[in-house]
Every structure is written in C-alpha cells, then in structure tokens.
Coordinates of C-alpha atoms and ligand atoms in Angstrom, one line a residue:
X1 CA 0.0 0.0 0.0
X2 CA 1.3 3.4 -0.9
X3 CA 0.6 6.5 1.2
X4 CA 1.4 10.1 0.0
X5 CA 1.6 12.8 2.6
X6 CA 1.1 16.4 1.5
X7 CA 3.3 18.7 3.7
X8 CA 6.2 17.9 6.0
X9 CA 4.9 19.7 9.1
X10 CA 4.8 17.8 12.4
X11 CA 1.4 16.3 11.6
X12 CA 2.7 15.0 8.2
X13 CA 5.9 13.6 9.7
X14 CA 4.1 11.9 12.6
X15 CA 1.7 10.3 10.2
X16 CA 4.5 9.2 7.8
X17 CA 6.4 7.7 10.8
X18 CA 3.4 5.7 11.9
X19 CA 2.5 4.5 8.4
X20 CA 6.0 3.6 7.4
X21 CA 6.4 1.7 10.6
X22 CA 3.1 -0.2 9.7
X23 CA 4.6 -1.2 6.4
X24 CA 3.2 1.4 4.0
X25 CA 5.4 2.7 1.2
X26 CA 5.5 6.5 2.1
X27 CA 6.3 9.6 0.1
X28 CA 6.1 13.1 1.5
X29 CA 5.8 16.1 -0.8
X30 CA 6.8 19.5 0.7
X31 CA 6.5 22.7 -1.2
X32 CA 9.3 24.5 0.8
X33 CA 13.0 23.7 0.5
X34 CA 13.0 22.8 4.2
X35 CA 11.3 20.1 6.2
X36 CA 9.3 20.6 9.4
X37 CA 6.8 23.4 8.6
X38 CA 6.2 25.6 11.6
X39 CA 8.2 23.2 13.8
X40 CA 11.8 23.6 12.8
X41 CA 14.8 25.8 13.6
X42 CA 16.0 28.9 11.9
X43 CA 19.7 29.3 12.6
X44 CA 20.4 33.1 13.1
X45 CA 23.6 34.6 14.4
X46 CA 24.4 31.4 16.3
X47 CA 20.8 31.2 17.8
X48 CA 18.3 28.5 17.0
X49 CA 15.2 30.6 16.3
X50 CA 12.2 28.8 14.8
X51 CA 9.7 28.8 11.9
X52 CA 6.9 28.9 14.4
X53 CA 6.9 27.2 17.8
X54 CA 8.6 28.4 20.9
X55 CA 10.7 25.1 21.3
X56 CA 8.1 23.9 23.9
X57 CA 6.1 20.7 24.2
X58 CA 2.9 21.6 26.2
X59 CA 2.9 18.4 28.3
X60 CA 6.6 17.7 28.3
X61 CA 7.8 14.1 28.5
X62 CA 4.4 12.7 29.6
X63 CA 2.1 14.1 27.0
X64 CA 0.5 12.6 23.8
X65 CA 3.3 13.8 21.5
X66 CA 6.0 12.3 23.7
X67 CA 4.0 9.0 23.8
X68 CA 3.6 9.0 20.0
X69 CA 7.3 9.7 19.5
X70 CA 8.2 6.8 21.7
X71 CA 5.7 4.6 19.8
X72 CA 7.3 5.2 16.4
X73 CA 10.8 4.9 17.9
X74 CA 11.8 8.6 17.5
X75 CA 14.6 9.4 19.9
X76 CA 13.8 12.8 21.4
X77 CA 14.8 13.9 24.8
X78 CA 12.2 16.3 26.3
X79 CA 13.2 17.9 29.5
X80 CA 10.7 19.3 32.1
X81 CA 12.5 21.4 34.6
X82 CA 10.9 23.0 37.7
X83 CA 9.4 25.5 37.9
X84 CA 7.4 24.6 34.8
X85 CA 5.2 27.7 35.0
X86 CA 5.4 30.9 37.0
X87 CA 3.0 33.8 37.0
X88 CA 4.2 37.4 37.2
X89 CA 1.9 39.7 39.3
X90 CA 2.3 43.3 40.3
X91 CA 3.9 43.8 43.7
X92 CA 0.8 45.2 45.3
X93 CA -2.8 44.3 44.6
X94 CA -3.8 47.8 43.6
X95 CA -1.3 47.9 40.7
X96 CA -2.5 46.9 37.3
X97 CA 0.9 46.7 35.5
X98 CA 4.5 45.8 36.3
X99 CA 5.9 49.4 36.3
X100 CA 6.1 49.6 40.1
X101 CA 7.6 46.2 40.7
X102 CA 6.4 42.6 40.6
X103 CA 6.6 39.2 42.3
X104 CA 6.5 35.8 40.7
X105 CA 4.2 33.1 42.0
X106 CA 4.1 29.4 41.0
X107 CA 1.4 28.4 38.6
X108 CA 0.1 25.9 41.3
X109 CA -0.6 29.0 43.4
X110 CA -2.8 30.7 40.8
X111 CA -5.7 30.6 43.2
X112 CA -4.0 33.0 45.7
X113 CA -5.1 36.3 44.0
X114 CA -8.8 35.2 44.1
X115 CA -11.1 36.5 46.8
X116 CA -11.9 34.0 49.6
X117 CA -15.4 33.5 48.2
X118 CA -14.1 32.8 44.7
X119 CA -11.5 30.4 46.0
X120 CA -14.3 28.4 47.7
X121 CA -16.4 28.5 44.5
X122 CA -13.4 27.3 42.6
X123 CA -13.1 24.2 44.8
X124 CA -16.8 23.6 44.3
X125 CA -16.6 23.9 40.5
X126 CA -13.5 21.7 40.2
X127 CA -15.5 18.9 41.8
X128 CA -18.9 19.6 40.3
X129 CA -17.8 20.2 36.7
X130 CA -16.1 16.9 36.5
X131 CA -19.5 15.2 36.5
X132 CA -21.3 17.8 34.5
X133 CA -18.9 19.7 32.3
X134 CA -20.4 23.0 31.1
X135 CA -21.2 23.4 27.4
X136 CA -22.5 25.8 24.8
X137 CA -20.6 29.1 25.7
X138 CA -17.2 30.6 25.8
X139 CA -14.8 30.0 28.7
X140 CA -15.0 33.7 29.5
X141 CA -18.8 33.8 29.5
X142 CA -18.7 30.8 31.9
X143 CA -16.2 32.6 34.2
X144 CA -18.3 35.8 34.1
X145 CA -21.3 33.9 35.4
X146 CA -19.4 31.8 38.0
X147 CA -16.1 33.4 39.1
X148 CA -16.4 37.1 38.2
X149 CA -13.2 38.8 39.2
X150 CA -10.6 40.8 37.2
X151 CA -8.0 38.1 38.0
X152 CA -10.1 35.4 36.4
X153 CA -10.1 37.1 33.0
X154 CA -6.4 38.1 33.2
X155 CA -5.1 34.6 34.1
X156 CA -7.4 32.9 31.5
X157 CA -6.4 35.3 28.7
X158 CA -2.7 35.0 29.6
X159 CA -2.9 31.2 29.8
X160 CA -5.0 30.7 26.7
X161 CA -3.1 33.5 24.9
X162 CA 0.2 31.6 25.5
X163 CA -1.2 28.1 25.0
X164 CA -3.6 28.6 22.1
X165 CA -3.1 32.2 20.9
X166 CA -6.7 32.8 21.7
X167 CA -8.5 35.0 24.3
X168 CA -10.7 33.2 26.9
X169 CA -13.7 34.7 25.0
X170 CA -12.7 32.7 21.9
X171 CA -12.2 29.3 23.6
X172 CA -15.4 27.1 23.8
X173 CA -15.9 26.2 27.5
X174 CA -15.9 22.4 26.6
X175 CA -12.4 22.7 25.1
X176 CA -11.1 24.8 28.0
X177 CA -12.2 22.2 30.5
X178 CA -10.7 19.4 28.4
X179 CA -7.4 21.3 28.3
X180 CA -7.4 21.9 32.0
X181 CA -8.1 18.2 32.6
X182 CA -5.2 17.3 30.4
X183 CA -3.0 19.7 32.2
X184 CA -3.6 18.0 35.5
X185 CA -3.3 14.6 33.9
X186 CA -0.1 15.0 31.8
X187 CA 1.5 17.9 33.6
X188 CA 3.2 21.1 32.3
X189 CA 5.6 21.8 29.4
X190 CA 9.1 20.7 28.6
X191 CA 11.8 21.6 26.1
X192 CA 12.9 19.2 23.4
X193 CA 16.7 19.0 23.2
X194 CA 17.8 20.6 20.0
X195 CA 14.5 22.6 19.9
X196 CA 11.8 22.0 17.4
X197 CA 14.3 20.6 14.9
X198 CA 15.3 18.0 17.5
X199 CA 11.8 16.5 17.1
X200 CA 11.3 16.8 13.4
X201 CA 14.8 15.5 12.6
X202 CA 14.2 12.5 14.8
X203 CA 11.0 11.8 12.8
X204 CA 12.8 12.2 9.5
X205 CA 15.3 9.6 10.6
X206 CA 12.6 7.1 11.4
X207 CA 10.7 7.7 8.1
X208 CA 13.8 7.4 6.0
X209 CA 15.1 4.3 7.9
X210 CA 11.7 2.7 7.3
X211 CA 12.2 3.3 3.5
X212 CA 10.1 6.5 3.2
X213 CA 11.1 9.4 0.9
X214 CA 10.7 13.1 1.4
X215 CA 10.7 15.4 -1.6
X216 CA 11.3 19.1 -0.8
X217 CA 10.5 22.1 -3.1
X218 CA 7.6 19.9 -4.4
X219 CA 4.2 21.5 -4.2
X220 CA 1.1 19.4 -4.6
X221 CA -1.1 21.5 -7.0
X222 CA -3.9 19.1 -7.6
X223 CA -5.5 15.7 -6.9
X224 CA -6.7 13.1 -9.4
X225 CA -10.1 11.8 -8.4
X226 CA -12.2 8.7 -9.2
X227 CA -15.6 8.9 -7.6
X228 CA -14.9 9.3 -3.8
X229 CA -11.3 8.3 -4.0
X230 CA -8.1 10.2 -4.6
X231 CA -6.0 8.1 -7.1
X232 CA -3.0 10.4 -7.4
X233 CA -1.5 13.7 -6.3
X234 CA -0.1 16.1 -8.9
X235 CA 3.4 17.7 -8.4
X236 CA 5.1 19.7 -11.2
X237 CA 2.4 18.5 -13.6
X238 CA 3.3 14.8 -12.9
X239 CA 0.9 12.3 -11.3
X240 CA 2.0 10.3 -8.3
X241 CA -0.4 7.4 -7.6
X242 CA -1.5 6.6 -4.1
X243 CA -3.8 4.3 -2.2
X244 CA -4.0 6.7 0.7
X245 CA -3.4 10.5 1.0
X246 CA -2.8 12.4 4.2
X247 CA -2.9 16.1 4.0
X248 CA -1.0 18.3 6.5
X249 CA -2.1 21.6 5.0
X250 CA -5.4 22.1 6.8
X251 CA -9.0 21.6 5.7
X252 CA -9.5 24.8 3.6
X253 CA -6.4 24.1 1.4
X254 CA -7.3 20.5 1.2
X255 CA -10.8 21.4 0.0
X256 CA -9.2 23.7 -2.6
X257 CA -7.1 20.7 -3.9
X258 CA -10.2 18.6 -4.2
X259 CA -11.8 21.4 -6.2
X260 CA -15.4 21.9 -7.1
X261 CA -15.6 19.4 -10.0
X262 CA -16.5 16.4 -7.8
X263 CA -20.1 15.7 -6.9
X264 CA -19.1 13.4 -4.0
X265 CA -21.6 13.5 -1.2
X266 CA -20.9 15.9 1.7
X267 CA -18.6 18.1 -0.3
X268 CA -20.6 21.3 -0.1
X269 CA -20.9 21.0 3.6
X270 CA -17.2 20.3 3.9
X271 CA -16.2 23.3 1.8
X272 CA -18.6 25.5 3.8
X273 CA -17.2 24.3 7.2
X274 CA -13.6 24.6 6.1
X275 CA -14.2 28.2 4.9
X276 CA -15.6 29.1 8.4
X277 CA -12.3 28.2 10.2
X278 CA -10.4 31.3 11.4
X279 CA -6.7 30.5 12.0
X280 CA -5.4 31.8 15.3
X281 CA -2.8 34.5 14.9
X282 CA 0.1 35.7 17.0
X283 CA 3.4 37.5 17.4
X284 CA 6.7 36.1 18.6
X285 CA 9.5 38.4 19.8
X286 CA 13.0 36.7 20.2
X287 CA 15.5 38.3 22.6
X288 CA 19.2 37.8 23.2
X289 CA 20.9 38.5 26.5
X290 CA 24.2 37.8 28.3
X291 CA 22.5 37.2 31.6
X292 CA 19.2 35.2 32.0
X293 CA 16.1 37.4 31.8
X294 CA 13.9 34.8 33.4
X295 CA 16.3 32.3 35.0
X296 CA 14.3 29.1 34.6
X297 CA 13.3 26.7 31.9
X298 CA 9.5 27.0 32.4
X299 CA 6.9 29.5 31.1
X300 CA 6.5 33.0 32.6
X301 CA 2.9 34.0 32.3
X302 CA 2.4 37.7 32.2
X303 CA -1.3 38.5 32.9
X304 CA -0.7 42.1 33.6
X305 CA 1.1 42.9 30.4
X306 CA -0.8 44.8 27.7
X307 CA -0.2 42.2 25.0
X308 CA 2.5 39.7 25.8
X309 CA 0.8 36.5 27.2
X310 CA 3.9 34.6 28.2
X311 CA 7.7 34.2 27.8
X312 CA 10.2 31.4 27.9
X313 CA 13.9 31.1 28.1
X314 CA 14.8 27.8 26.6
X315 CA 18.5 28.1 27.0
X316 CA 18.1 27.4 30.7
X317 CA 17.3 23.9 29.5
X318 CA 19.2 23.5 26.3
X319 CA 22.1 26.0 26.1
X320 CA 22.9 24.9 22.6
X321 CA 20.0 26.9 21.3
X322 CA 22.2 30.1 21.7
X323 CA 25.9 30.9 21.2
X324 CA 28.0 30.1 24.3
X325 CA 27.4 32.6 27.1
X326 CA 24.1 33.9 25.6
X327 CA 20.4 33.3 26.4
X328 CA 17.5 33.0 24.0
X329 CA 14.2 34.3 25.4
X330 CA 10.9 34.2 23.4
X331 CA 7.8 36.2 24.1
X332 CA 4.4 35.2 22.6
X333 CA 1.3 37.4 22.2
X334 CA -2.1 36.4 20.8
X335 CA -3.4 38.7 18.0
X336 CA -7.1 39.0 18.0
X337 CA -8.7 38.8 14.6
X338 CA -9.9 42.4 14.8
X339 CA -6.3 43.6 15.2
X340 CA -4.9 41.7 12.2
X341 CA -4.7 45.0 10.2
X342 CA -2.8 46.7 13.0
X343 CA 0.2 44.4 13.4
X344 CA 2.7 47.3 13.7
X345 CA 0.8 48.7 16.7
X346 CA 0.5 45.2 18.2
X347 CA 4.3 44.7 17.9
X348 CA 4.9 48.1 19.5
X349 CA 2.7 47.2 22.5
X350 CA 4.5 43.9 22.8
X351 CA 7.9 45.6 22.8
X352 CA 6.6 48.1 25.4
X353 CA 5.5 45.2 27.6
X354 CA 8.9 43.6 27.4
X355 CA 10.7 46.8 28.5
X356 CA 8.3 46.9 31.5
X357 CA 8.7 43.2 32.3
X358 CA 12.5 43.3 32.0
X359 CA 13.0 46.8 33.2
X360 CA 16.6 47.5 34.2
X361 CA 17.8 44.3 32.3
X362 CA 19.9 44.4 29.2
X363 CA 18.7 42.5 26.1
X364 CA 18.7 42.8 22.3
X365 CA 15.7 42.1 20.0
X366 CA 16.8 39.4 17.6
X367 CA 13.7 38.9 15.5
X368 CA 10.0 39.7 15.5
X369 CA 7.7 37.3 13.6
X370 CA 4.0 37.6 13.0
X371 CA 1.8 34.6 12.2
X372 CA -1.6 34.6 10.5
X373 CA -3.6 33.4 7.5
X374 CA -1.6 30.6 5.7
X375 CA 1.3 30.5 8.3
X376 CA -0.7 31.0 11.5
X377 CA -0.3 29.8 15.1
X378 CA -3.0 27.2 14.6
X379 CA -4.9 26.6 11.3
X380 CA -8.0 26.0 13.3
X381 CA -8.7 27.8 16.6
X382 CA -8.7 25.2 19.3
X383 CA -12.1 23.7 20.0
X384 CA -13.3 24.4 16.4
X385 CA -11.1 21.7 14.7
X386 CA -12.8 19.7 12.1
X387 CA -12.0 16.0 12.5
X388 CA -9.6 14.0 10.3
X389 CA -12.0 12.7 7.7
X390 CA -12.9 14.4 4.4
X391 CA -15.6 13.6 1.9
X392 CA -13.0 11.5 -0.1
X393 CA -12.8 8.0 1.4
X394 CA -9.0 7.7 1.3
X395 CA -8.0 11.4 2.0
X396 CA -7.5 12.5 5.6
X397 CA -6.3 15.7 7.2
X398 CA -3.9 15.9 10.1
X399 CA -2.0 18.8 11.8
X400 CA -3.3 21.8 13.7
X401 CA -6.4 22.1 11.6
X402 CA -7.5 18.7 12.9
X403 CA -6.3 18.5 16.5
X404 CA -7.7 16.1 19.0
X405 CA -10.0 17.3 21.9
X406 CA -8.2 19.0 24.7
X407 CA -4.9 18.9 23.0
X408 CA -2.8 22.1 23.3
X409 CA -0.9 22.8 20.0
X410 CA 1.4 19.9 19.1
X411 CA -0.2 17.7 21.7
X412 CA -3.5 18.3 19.8
X413 CA -1.7 17.4 16.6
X414 CA -0.4 14.1 18.2
X415 CA -4.0 13.3 19.4
X416 CA -5.3 14.1 15.9
X417 CA -2.8 11.8 14.2
X418 CA -3.6 9.1 16.7
X419 CA -7.3 9.4 15.9
X420 CA -6.6 9.5 12.2
X421 CA -4.3 6.4 12.3
X422 CA -7.0 4.6 14.3
X423 CA -9.2 4.8 11.1
X424 CA -6.4 3.6 8.8
X425 CA -4.2 1.1 10.6
X426 CA -6.2 -1.8 12.2
Ligands
FAD501 P1 2.7 22.9 9.3 O1 3.9 23.1 10.2 O2 2.1 24.2 8.8 O3 3.2 22.1 8.0 C1 2.5 22.0 6.8 C2 3.5 21.9 5.7 O4 2.9 21.8 4.5 C3 4.4 23.2 5.6 O5 5.7 22.9 5.6 C4 4.0 23.7 4.2 O6 5.0 24.4 3.5 C5 3.5 22.5 3.5 N1 2.6 22.7 2.4 C6 1.5 23.6 2.3 N2 0.9 23.4 1.2 C7 1.5 22.5 0.5 C8 1.3 21.9 -0.8 N3 0.3 22.2 -1.6 N4 2.1 20.9 -1.2 C9 3.2 20.5 -0.4 N5 3.4 21.0 0.8 C10 2.6 22.0 1.2 N6 3.2 24.5 19.4 C11 3.7 23.9 20.5 O7 3.4 22.7 20.8 N7 4.6 24.5 21.3 C12 5.0 25.8 21.1 O8 5.8 26.3 21.8 C13 4.3 26.5 20.0 N8 4.6 27.8 19.8 C14 4.1 28.4 18.7 C15 4.5 29.7 18.5 C16 4.1 30.3 17.3 C17 4.5 31.8 17.1 C18 3.5 29.6 16.3 C19 3.2 30.2 15.0 C20 3.1 28.3 16.5 C21 3.4 27.7 17.7 N9 3.0 26.4 18.0 C22 3.5 25.7 19.1 C23 2.2 25.6 17.1 C24 3.0 24.6 16.2 O9 4.1 25.3 15.7 C25 2.1 24.2 15.1 O10 0.8 23.8 15.5 C26 2.7 23.0 14.3 O11 4.0 23.2 14.0 C27 1.9 22.9 13.0 O12 2.2 21.7 12.4 P2 1.3 21.1 11.2 O13 1.8 19.8 10.9 O14 -0.1 21.3 11.5 O15 1.5 22.1 9.9

C-alpha cells in the first residue's frame, strides 16, 4: 500500500512515521526547500530561532506527543524542569501593571489572588464540573457567570493566549475544561533538546530508515479523483499514484485541492465548514541577553502585560539553542482577529511590555515574527477543529487544523494523528 503525505509539518511527519512503521510505502511532498513546517529551527547569528513554535512541548515528556514519538521509535529527549510555569503579578494588589515592581508566583498558586469566596467557589466547581462539564458558551462567559473577578479574565487570557493564541472569550468552554483536565493529567511543558528541529529531525530519521522518501520544493497542486477516491497527487504536472493520501495543509487548502468538480456527497458542507475556520494569529519576539532574563526553563505567564501573554527562556534547559554565554528568550502574544490589520501597533505594544517586564535588564531584540492566514499559530482555533475525515474516502487531514480534543498545540496534533491512524491502521 502506498501513502502520500502532503506537507512535512509535524502532523505530516508523525503520520508518515506511523504509516512507514506499519509497512506502508510512504512519500512526502513538501512545497518548501526545508522540512518541518512551523516546527523547525532557523539558525540566526548562532541562535536557533524557529519557523513557528517556541521550542516547547505543552505536556513535556508525559504528554501525547511524547508518547507518540516513543511509539514510532523517535529518539527525542524532552526535559521538564521545575518550575514549569510561573505567573508574574504586580507587587501590590492595587497595581495593574509591572511598572512599580512585581513578584512571581508558582502556577500551582494561581488561586491565591482570588477573593476568599471565589477560592471556595473554585473548589466547588473543580469537583462539580467533572460530573457535569459546562457546554455551549465561551470560557470567558462561563467565568463571568461563575467566578467574576478581574484576576479570572487576566489569568485565563494569559494562559490561553500563551497556549492557544486565543482569548478566553474565543475558547469554547468544553475545550477549555478538556485542556485543564489534560494539564492535570499530563503535567506542564518541557523543552525538546535541539529545539523543534530535535523533534522533526528524529521523525525524518525514522521515516527514511523505514524506507520513506521526502521530496522538498515539491508543491502538490492538484489531486486526481475517481468517484470518492483520490488516485494520485499532482506535483510539477506529474501524477504520483497513491492508495491513501494524508494532508497536513489544513482543511481549507485540502478542500481547494479537491476542487469543485466532484459531486461526491458531503462536499458542499465540507467546503462550507472549512471556509468558516479562522486561524489563530500571534506575534513572537525573540530576545538575546548575556544574563538570564527569566532564569528558569518553564513559562513565565504575564497576565498584567498589555499584549504579551507569556515568555520562555529555553537556554536554561538547552544552552545549545544560543551561542556560548548567551540566552534565547521568546515572548508570545495572541493577536485578535480584529487587530490583524494593525500588526505594527500590536508589535509596538508587545515591545513596550517587554521593556516593563525586563525593566533594568539588558537585552537585544533578535527577530520579530507575526503569524496569521496561511502561516498561523493554529490553522483551526482550538475547539473548532474539524476531524480528520474528508468527503473523499482515502483522504485524511492531520496537523493543527485537525487537533484532538483538549490537545494544546502539538499535543493536539499528536492526538489528531492518533485518531486518524485509528481509522487507517487496524
Ligand atoms: P505545518 O507546520 O504548517 O506544516 C504544513 C507543511 O505543508 C508546511 O511545511 C507547508 O510548507 C507544506 N505545504 C503547504 N501546502 C503544500 C502543498 N500544496 N504541497 C506540499 N506542501 C505543502 N506548538 C507547540 O506545541 N509549542 C509551542 O511552543 C508552540 N509555539 C508556537 C508559537 C508560534 C508563534 C506559532 C506560529 C506556533 C506555535 N506552536 C507551538 C504551534 C505549532 O508550531 C504548530 O501547531 C505546528 O508546527 C503545525 O504543524 P502542522 O503539521 O499542522 O503544519
């Protein structure tokens, strides 16, 4: 059986590793000259910056991605160092920014800034929502009804801004609760040694050692169809036949490849649903410093910043991600859809945040990257993912347009790939 994978992002590589291990003949076509999509490194002045991700695996060595990597035999060391997450709050309760000083509290102590009554309510909801998880509203709406306090919205926007590049108002409450459950179950983030490329290179090794082939600079421009089956993909005008096709380019682009010629059942609804997906957008600011700016290998959540949601300093875990004696710090901020036309202003506000957060410390801005549309943070906002199937019986979609429930970023991709493979490999 021959499987063709469209796109060499993490979802494509994980699928290729699984299928090649199961005995499929695998070919990957990637339109770019590099492999890894938004999950590989960009070497820059001796730093290992990235095409997308912040060199972090949301549930570290215990999560779904780590499990899947082990399953296919990919050798990746993912280190989770304590503290895994810290929250920066102003020094006094009356302040609403970091200008007059701050203190850092452990993520486990996020309840401390709540009023006594809200702390008690929280305990009640932690127990009661397990049996009856809330549905049909946004996480923020649920919070406004149940735990209304400035801190609730700040910490949820900071956490979901960092983890999903969404505001609490844009996360369905079902997905938010599934994510929180997974956080307790699998634990917090870790850093893969070698950064994102440490993961994607290990998968490439597995795929090639299983006999798979990866073609770069090879864009798939069309599909050959026969009733409800894809029989070949078209690259540079040439047909490559396949029994199975896995697309790692998201549902809307996959729907475009299928085209409008087919009258296969469910196609209109598929196109309609795909078009409705709004990719989540964000800005990443990479900093260099001689001395550590954070001083630990976890996430620093910044709920009192104007735009920045969180920051990490991966060189506290893997010093090889920067030149000797230097640190690499990366800040992430969610960009709301309404602000997509004002990216310069959003970047300005992010930079202002960083000068408040690291006031008195010396650093240099290495690179500022914005992510939206065809190169977003997530192709589908978490909680709105369409599943892996398409109207074509042998064409599936993986990647961050088809994440599994409750899966943050690449953990969601791993869950989605697992679900997809469940349909294919007995
Ligand atoms: P992609 O990486 O987009 O791969 C798809 C590939 O398909 C691309 O290489 C593309 O060139 C190729 N392609 C497209 N069209 C075609 C075609 N027609 N023919 C052939 N090839 C094609 N996740 C985390 O877990 N941790 C993080 O710290 C983290 N931080 C992030 C920070 C930022 C700023 C961003 C942008 C993302 C972050 N993410 C993070 C999310 C994570 O990077 C992505 O979810 C993941 O890399 C997406 O993988 P994918 O397989 O879905 O798709």
